[in-house]
Amino acid sequence: MDEVRPLLELRGVAKAFGPRLLFRRVDVALMPGTLSLLAGANGAGKSTLMRVMAGLTKPDAGSVKRLVPEAKLGYMAHATFLYPGLDAEENLLFWARAAGLDRPVERARRALETVGLARHAHERAGIFSRGMAQRLNLARLLLSEPSLILLDEPATGLDVSSRRMLMELMLKARSEGAAVLWISHDTASDARHADRILTLENRSLREEAGGLSC
């Protein structure tokens, strides 16, 4: 039987901004078919740690190893990365073609259907509410069917039904073998869906079981 290997592995990772140390000696592995929450107080360094994982910020110490190609890494930050002058479908077509994905039109339309925006496909993204823009951002992430998904407070601006849809999509990705890491501002609610909870506290990362592991 082939050994199951982590899709992302951090060893001894540290990051500081000037004299301020955010975190140090962070060891963590994201395995296929898991959903993990990343929690911690405001300013603890959660978003910075996720940017290190995504390859957008270099650590000051330690190593970051990703076993997925860049095209299979899905990263969703606070910014939506949308072009307000383009309609929803045009936004997705731009990103699909920029990533060199095959069947861009098919992928874009399927992603819009998945996030419930098919009837808004030809409306300009600039007039979308925060919740609709976040749904379109999620559609952008889904274009490449990523196997490593990093989400920085993805539920911000979403109503209850949209939050439910988001969680269902991430649980589906998990069941299909993806590794999902989610920065949550509602850990009490989201923990029941997670395999584990990673908490940044006192510049260190600690781990405990989530609801799915209990």
PDB file of C-alpha atoms in Angstrom:
ATOM      1  CA  MET A   1       0.000   0.000   0.000  1.00  0.00           C
ATOM      2  CA  ASP A   2       1.350   3.442  -0.942  1.00  0.00           C
ATOM      3  CA  GLU A   3       2.218   5.706   1.955  1.00  0.00           C
ATOM      4  CA  VAL A   4      -0.162   8.652   2.362  1.00  0.00           C
ATOM      5  CA  ARG A   5       1.924  11.814   2.286  1.00  0.00           C
ATOM      6  CA  PRO A   6       0.975  15.325   3.395  1.00  0.00           C
ATOM      7  CA  LEU A   7      -0.037  17.754   0.683  1.00  0.00           C
ATOM      8  CA  LEU A   8       1.586  20.538   2.694  1.00  0.00           C
ATOM      9  CA  GLU A   9       4.208  20.285   5.418  1.00  0.00           C
ATOM     10  CA  LEU A  10       5.807  23.005   7.547  1.00  0.00           C
ATOM     11  CA  ARG A  11       8.829  22.319   9.712  1.00  0.00           C
ATOM     12  CA  GLY A  12      10.263  24.812  12.209  1.00  0.00           C
ATOM     13  CA  VAL A  13       8.632  27.770  10.481  1.00  0.00           C
ATOM     14  CA  ALA A  14       9.048  31.235  12.008  1.00  0.00           C
ATOM     15  CA  LYS A  15       7.994  34.712  10.878  1.00  0.00           C
ATOM     16  CA  ALA A  16       8.635  38.171  12.280  1.00  0.00           C
ATOM     17  CA  PHE A  17       7.832  41.716  11.232  1.00  0.00           C
ATOM     18  CA  GLY A  18      10.774  43.819  12.317  1.00  0.00           C
ATOM     19  CA  PRO A  19      11.279  43.241  16.045  1.00  0.00           C
ATOM     20  CA  ARG A  20       7.853  41.613  16.435  1.00  0.00           C
ATOM     21  CA  LEU A  21       7.885  37.810  16.367  1.00  0.00           C
ATOM     22  CA  LEU A  22       4.566  36.433  15.107  1.00  0.00           C
ATOM     23  CA  PHE A  23       5.254  32.721  15.468  1.00  0.00           C
ATOM     24  CA  ARG A  24       8.144  30.280  15.707  1.00  0.00           C
ATOM     25  CA  ARG A  25       8.876  26.554  15.467  1.00  0.00           C
ATOM     26  CA  VAL A  26       5.600  25.847  13.671  1.00  0.00           C
ATOM     27  CA  ASP A  27       5.321  22.202  12.637  1.00  0.00           C
ATOM     28  CA  VAL A  28       2.169  21.136  10.822  1.00  0.00           C
ATOM     29  CA  ALA A  29       1.136  18.769   8.035  1.00  0.00           C
ATOM     30  CA  LEU A  30      -2.071  18.922   5.998  1.00  0.00           C
ATOM     31  CA  MET A  31      -3.067  15.435   4.924  1.00  0.00           C
ATOM     32  CA  PRO A  32      -5.367  14.453   2.039  1.00  0.00           C
ATOM     33  CA  GLY A  33      -9.018  14.150   3.000  1.00  0.00           C
ATOM     34  CA  THR A  34      -8.910  16.438   6.037  1.00  0.00           C
ATOM     35  CA  LEU A  35     -10.508  19.724   7.064  1.00  0.00           C
ATOM     36  CA  SER A  36      -8.652  21.770   9.671  1.00  0.00           C
ATOM     37  CA  LEU A  37      -9.565  25.059  11.333  1.00  0.00           C
ATOM     38  CA  LEU A  38      -6.949  27.704  12.083  1.00  0.00           C
ATOM     39  CA  ALA A  39      -7.934  29.803  15.086  1.00  0.00           C
ATOM     40  CA  GLY A  40      -6.363  32.482  17.258  1.00  0.00           C
ATOM     41  CA  ALA A  41      -6.814  36.011  18.518  1.00  0.00           C
ATOM     42  CA  ASN A  42      -6.724  39.007  16.182  1.00  0.00           C
ATOM     43  CA  GLY A  43      -3.111  39.817  15.393  1.00  0.00           C
ATOM     44  CA  ALA A  44      -1.854  36.342  16.270  1.00  0.00           C
ATOM     45  CA  GLY A  45      -0.539  35.842  12.729  1.00  0.00           C
ATOM     46  CA  LYS A  46      -3.135  33.508  11.219  1.00  0.00           C
ATOM     47  CA  SER A  47      -3.325  35.251   7.846  1.00  0.00           C
ATOM     48  CA  THR A  48       0.462  35.546   7.684  1.00  0.00           C
ATOM     49  CA  LEU A  49       0.871  31.849   8.422  1.00  0.00           C
ATOM     50  CA  MET A  50      -1.608  31.024   5.656  1.00  0.00           C
ATOM     51  CA  ARG A  51       0.273  33.274   3.232  1.00  0.00           C
ATOM     52  CA  VAL A  52       3.440  31.372   4.111  1.00  0.00           C
ATOM     53  CA  MET A  53       1.601  28.127   3.357  1.00  0.00           C
ATOM     54  CA  ALA A  54       0.393  29.527   0.029  1.00  0.00           C
ATOM     55  CA  GLY A  55       3.908  30.564  -0.968  1.00  0.00           C
ATOM     56  CA  LEU A  56       3.044  34.273  -0.963  1.00  0.00           C
ATOM     57  CA  THR A  57       5.277  35.122   2.003  1.00  0.00           C
ATOM     58  CA  LYS A  58       8.673  33.614   2.772  1.00  0.00           C
ATOM     59  CA  PRO A  59       9.296  32.323   6.295  1.00  0.00           C
ATOM     60  CA  ASP A  60      12.240  33.726   8.227  1.00  0.00           C
ATOM     61  CA  ALA A  61      13.167  30.214   9.345  1.00  0.00           C
ATOM     62  CA  GLY A  62      12.103  26.650   8.648  1.00  0.00           C
ATOM     63  CA  SER A  63      10.851  24.897   5.546  1.00  0.00           C
ATOM     64  CA  VAL A  64       7.606  24.725   3.577  1.00  0.00           C
ATOM     65  CA  LYS A  65       7.016  21.703   1.349  1.00  0.00           C
ATOM     66  CA  ARG A  66       4.013  21.465  -0.964  1.00  0.00           C
ATOM     67  CA  LEU A  67       3.315  18.261  -2.887  1.00  0.00           C
ATOM     68  CA  VAL A  68       0.682  19.762  -5.170  1.00  0.00           C
ATOM     69  CA  PRO A  69       1.288  21.751  -8.364  1.00  0.00           C
ATOM     70  CA  GLU A  70       0.501  25.452  -8.177  1.00  0.00           C
ATOM     71  CA  ALA A  71      -2.588  24.962 -10.357  1.00  0.00           C
ATOM     72  CA  LYS A  72      -4.055  22.668  -7.684  1.00  0.00           C
ATOM     73  CA  LEU A  73      -3.554  25.151  -4.844  1.00  0.00           C
ATOM     74  CA  GLY A  74      -6.698  27.136  -4.069  1.00  0.00           C
ATOM     75  CA  TYR A  75      -6.155  30.222  -1.902  1.00  0.00           C
ATOM     76  CA  MET A  76      -8.950  32.582  -0.864  1.00  0.00           C
ATOM     77  CA  ALA A  77      -7.951  35.740   1.006  1.00  0.00           C
ATOM     78  CA  HIS A  78      -9.891  38.749   2.318  1.00  0.00           C
ATOM     79  CA  ALA A  79      -9.479  40.490  -1.051  1.00  0.00           C
ATOM     80  CA  THR A  80     -11.716  39.014  -3.742  1.00  0.00           C
ATOM     81  CA  PHE A  81      -9.284  39.408  -6.692  1.00  0.00           C
ATOM     82  CA  LEU A  82     -12.233  40.306  -8.923  1.00  0.00           C
ATOM     83  CA  TYR A  83     -12.337  42.823 -11.752  1.00  0.00           C
ATOM     84  CA  PRO A  84     -15.334  45.122 -11.145  1.00  0.00           C
ATOM     85  CA  GLY A  85     -15.698  46.101 -14.801  1.00  0.00           C
ATOM     86  CA  LEU A  86     -16.073  42.487 -15.953  1.00  0.00           C
ATOM     87  CA  ASP A  87     -19.191  40.411 -15.479  1.00  0.00           C
ATOM     88  CA  ALA A  88     -19.142  37.268 -13.346  1.00  0.00           C
ATOM     89  CA  GLU A  89     -18.483  34.856 -16.216  1.00  0.00           C
ATOM     90  CA  GLU A  90     -15.821  37.110 -17.754  1.00  0.00           C
ATOM     91  CA  ASN A  91     -14.005  37.214 -14.409  1.00  0.00           C
ATOM     92  CA  LEU A  92     -13.891  33.433 -14.245  1.00  0.00           C
ATOM     93  CA  LEU A  93     -12.861  33.102 -17.876  1.00  0.00           C
ATOM     94  CA  PHE A  94      -9.975  35.501 -17.253  1.00  0.00           C
ATOM     95  CA  TRP A  95      -8.718  33.448 -14.305  1.00  0.00           C
ATOM     96  CA  ALA A  96      -9.254  30.105 -16.031  1.00  0.00           C
ATOM     97  CA  ARG A  97      -7.320  31.195 -19.116  1.00  0.00           C
ATOM     98  CA  ALA A  98      -4.578  32.842 -17.048  1.00  0.00           C
ATOM     99  CA  ALA A  99      -4.115  29.517 -15.244  1.00  0.00           C
ATOM    100  CA  GLY A 100      -4.024  27.619 -18.548  1.00  0.00           C
ATOM    101  CA  LEU A 101      -7.044  25.496 -17.653  1.00  0.00           C
ATOM    102  CA  ASP A 102      -8.727  23.465 -20.367  1.00  0.00           C
ATOM    103  CA  ARG A 103     -12.413  23.989 -21.218  1.00  0.00           C
ATOM    104  CA  PRO A 104     -12.531  27.450 -19.580  1.00  0.00           C
ATOM    105  CA  VAL A 105     -16.123  28.229 -20.587  1.00  0.00           C
ATOM    106  CA  GLU A 106     -17.400  24.904 -19.272  1.00  0.00           C
ATOM    107  CA  ARG A 107     -15.459  25.327 -16.026  1.00  0.00           C
ATOM    108  CA  ALA A 108     -16.670  28.897 -15.525  1.00  0.00           C
ATOM    109  CA  ARG A 109     -20.327  28.032 -16.048  1.00  0.00           C
ATOM    110  CA  ARG A 110     -20.114  24.965 -13.825  1.00  0.00           C
ATOM    111  CA  ALA A 111     -18.483  27.003 -11.048  1.00  0.00           C
ATOM    112  CA  LEU A 112     -21.158  29.709 -11.277  1.00  0.00           C
ATOM    113  CA  GLU A 113     -23.856  27.046 -11.048  1.00  0.00           C
ATOM    114  CA  THR A 114     -22.150  25.464  -8.048  1.00  0.00           C
ATOM    115  CA  VAL A 115     -22.103  28.707  -6.036  1.00  0.00           C
ATOM    116  CA  GLY A 116     -25.614  29.747  -7.070  1.00  0.00           C
ATOM    117  CA  LEU A 117     -24.636  32.631  -9.369  1.00  0.00           C
ATOM    118  CA  ALA A 118     -25.612  31.213 -12.765  1.00  0.00           C
ATOM    119  CA  ARG A 119     -28.419  33.745 -13.241  1.00  0.00           C
ATOM    120  CA  HIS A 120     -25.998  36.572 -12.444  1.00  0.00           C
ATOM    121  CA  ALA A 121     -23.379  35.385 -14.946  1.00  0.00           C
ATOM    122  CA  HIS A 122     -23.617  38.525 -17.101  1.00  0.00           C
ATOM    123  CA  GLU A 123     -23.873  41.102 -14.326  1.00  0.00           C
ATOM    124  CA  ARG A 124     -20.851  43.252 -13.564  1.00  0.00           C
ATOM    125  CA  ALA A 125     -18.932  42.128 -10.493  1.00  0.00           C
ATOM    126  CA  GLY A 126     -18.648  45.774  -9.428  1.00  0.00           C
ATOM    127  CA  ILE A 127     -22.325  45.904  -8.478  1.00  0.00           C
ATOM    128  CA  PHE A 128     -22.254  42.692  -6.434  1.00  0.00           C
ATOM    129  CA  SER A 129     -22.878  42.782  -2.705  1.00  0.00           C
ATOM    130  CA  ARG A 130     -20.062  41.582  -0.450  1.00  0.00           C
ATOM    131  CA  GLY A 131     -21.786  38.208  -0.140  1.00  0.00           C
ATOM    132  CA  MET A 132     -22.192  37.792  -3.918  1.00  0.00           C
ATOM    133  CA  ALA A 133     -18.592  38.885  -4.496  1.00  0.00           C
ATOM    134  CA  GLN A 134     -17.455  36.293  -1.968  1.00  0.00           C
ATOM    135  CA  ARG A 135     -19.482  33.625  -3.787  1.00  0.00           C
ATOM    136  CA  LEU A 136     -17.828  34.633  -7.064  1.00  0.00           C
ATOM    137  CA  ASN A 137     -14.439  34.485  -5.369  1.00  0.00           C
ATOM    138  CA  LEU A 138     -15.289  30.963  -4.248  1.00  0.00           C
ATOM    139  CA  ALA A 139     -16.237  30.094  -7.832  1.00  0.00           C
ATOM    140  CA  ARG A 140     -12.799  31.366  -8.902  1.00  0.00           C
ATOM    141  CA  LEU A 141     -11.170  29.032  -6.402  1.00  0.00           C
ATOM    142  CA  LEU A 142     -13.206  26.053  -7.630  1.00  0.00           C
ATOM    143  CA  LEU A 143     -12.209  26.488 -11.289  1.00  0.00           C
ATOM    144  CA  SER A 144      -9.130  24.286 -11.002  1.00  0.00           C
ATOM    145  CA  GLU A 145     -10.701  21.680  -8.688  1.00  0.00           C
ATOM    146  CA  PRO A 146      -7.911  22.268  -6.131  1.00  0.00           C
ATOM    147  CA  SER A 147      -6.536  19.511  -3.933  1.00  0.00           C
ATOM    148  CA  LEU A 148      -5.069  21.938  -1.354  1.00  0.00           C
ATOM    149  CA  ILE A 149      -7.499  24.657  -0.237  1.00  0.00           C
ATOM    150  CA  LEU A 150      -6.517  27.560   2.030  1.00  0.00           C
ATOM    151  CA  LEU A 151      -9.375  29.831   3.134  1.00  0.00           C
ATOM    152  CA  ASP A 152      -8.870  33.064   5.103  1.00  0.00           C
ATOM    153  CA  GLU A 153     -12.193  33.775   6.868  1.00  0.00           C
ATOM    154  CA  PRO A 154     -14.193  32.798   3.770  1.00  0.00           C
ATOM    155  CA  ALA A 155     -17.579  33.226   5.475  1.00  0.00           C
ATOM    156  CA  THR A 156     -17.142  36.987   5.891  1.00  0.00           C
ATOM    157  CA  GLY A 157     -20.161  38.738   4.372  1.00  0.00           C
ATOM    158  CA  LEU A 158     -22.098  35.529   3.755  1.00  0.00           C
ATOM    159  CA  ASP A 159     -25.618  34.933   4.981  1.00  0.00           C
ATOM    160  CA  VAL A 160     -26.658  31.728   6.725  1.00  0.00           C
ATOM    161  CA  SER A 161     -27.557  29.829   3.536  1.00  0.00           C
ATOM    162  CA  SER A 162     -24.316  30.894   1.836  1.00  0.00           C
ATOM    163  CA  ARG A 163     -22.271  29.800   4.859  1.00  0.00           C
ATOM    164  CA  ARG A 164     -24.011  26.427   4.730  1.00  0.00           C
ATOM    165  CA  MET A 165     -23.248  26.112   1.010  1.00  0.00           C
ATOM    166  CA  LEU A 166     -19.599  27.008   1.630  1.00  0.00           C
ATOM    167  CA  MET A 167     -19.218  24.372   4.338  1.00  0.00           C
ATOM    168  CA  GLU A 168     -20.949  21.735   2.201  1.00  0.00           C
ATOM    169  CA  LEU A 169     -18.573  22.454  -0.680  1.00  0.00           C
ATOM    170  CA  MET A 170     -15.538  22.168   1.575  1.00  0.00           C
ATOM    171  CA  LEU A 171     -16.788  18.921   3.108  1.00  0.00           C
ATOM    172  CA  LYS A 172     -17.334  17.606  -0.422  1.00  0.00           C
ATOM    173  CA  ALA A 173     -13.767  18.594  -1.361  1.00  0.00           C
ATOM    174  CA  ARG A 174     -12.554  16.844   1.794  1.00  0.00           C
ATOM    175  CA  SER A 175     -14.446  13.666   0.863  1.00  0.00           C
ATOM    176  CA  GLU A 176     -12.771  13.749  -2.565  1.00  0.00           C
ATOM    177  CA  GLY A 177      -9.312  13.826  -1.026  1.00  0.00           C
ATOM    178  CA  ALA A 178      -8.535  17.519  -0.712  1.00  0.00           C
ATOM    179  CA  ALA A 179      -6.801  19.040   2.292  1.00  0.00           C
ATOM    180  CA  VAL A 180      -8.723  22.085   3.518  1.00  0.00           C
ATOM    181  CA  LEU A 181      -7.482  24.681   6.007  1.00  0.00           C
ATOM    182  CA  TRP A 182      -9.990  27.313   7.090  1.00  0.00           C
ATOM    183  CA  ILE A 183      -9.356  30.425   9.203  1.00  0.00           C
ATOM    184  CA  SER A 184     -12.597  30.698  11.139  1.00  0.00           C
ATOM    185  CA  HIS A 185     -13.999  33.582  13.166  1.00  0.00           C
ATOM    186  CA  ASP A 186     -16.745  31.273  14.475  1.00  0.00           C
ATOM    187  CA  THR A 187     -14.758  28.332  15.782  1.00  0.00           C
ATOM    188  CA  ALA A 188     -17.515  27.200  18.139  1.00  0.00           C
ATOM    189  CA  SER A 189     -19.859  26.627  15.196  1.00  0.00           C
ATOM    190  CA  ASP A 190     -17.354  25.376  12.624  1.00  0.00           C
ATOM    191  CA  ALA A 191     -15.444  22.990  14.914  1.00  0.00           C
ATOM    192  CA  ARG A 192     -18.085  20.274  14.643  1.00  0.00           C
ATOM    193  CA  HIS A 193     -17.251  19.917  10.931  1.00  0.00           C
ATOM    194  CA  ALA A 194     -13.472  19.832  11.378  1.00  0.00           C
ATOM    195  CA  ASP A 195     -11.017  17.009  11.902  1.00  0.00           C
ATOM    196  CA  ARG A 196      -8.844  19.224  14.082  1.00  0.00           C
ATOM    197  CA  ILE A 197      -8.354  22.754  15.330  1.00  0.00           C
ATOM    198  CA  LEU A 198      -4.987  24.491  15.056  1.00  0.00           C
ATOM    199  CA  THR A 199      -4.638  27.482  17.378  1.00  0.00           C
ATOM    200  CA  LEU A 200      -1.969  30.173  17.127  1.00  0.00           C
ATOM    201  CA  GLU A 201      -1.311  31.322  20.670  1.00  0.00           C
ATOM    202  CA  ASN A 202       1.738  32.768  22.415  1.00  0.00           C
ATOM    203  CA  ARG A 203       3.643  32.606  19.100  1.00  0.00           C
ATOM    204  CA  SER A 204       3.180  28.823  18.925  1.00  0.00           C
ATOM    205  CA  LEU A 205       0.769  26.484  17.151  1.00  0.00           C
ATOM    206  CA  ARG A 206      -1.132  23.934  19.205  1.00  0.00           C
ATOM    207  CA  GLU A 207      -3.453  21.228  17.936  1.00  0.00           C
ATOM    208  CA  GLU A 208      -6.622  19.615  19.287  1.00  0.00           C
ATOM    209  CA  ALA A 209      -9.268  17.322  17.864  1.00  0.00           C
ATOM    210  CA  GLY A 210     -12.278  18.789  16.073  1.00  0.00           C
ATOM    211  CA  GLY A 211     -15.831  17.489  16.051  1.00  0.00           C
ATOM    212  CA  LEU A 212     -15.231  14.953  13.277  1.00  0.00           C
ATOM    213  CA  SER A 213     -12.440  13.349  15.296  1.00  0.00           C
ATOM    214  CA  CYS A 214     -14.441  13.013  18.503  1.00  0.00           C
TER     215      CYS A 214
END
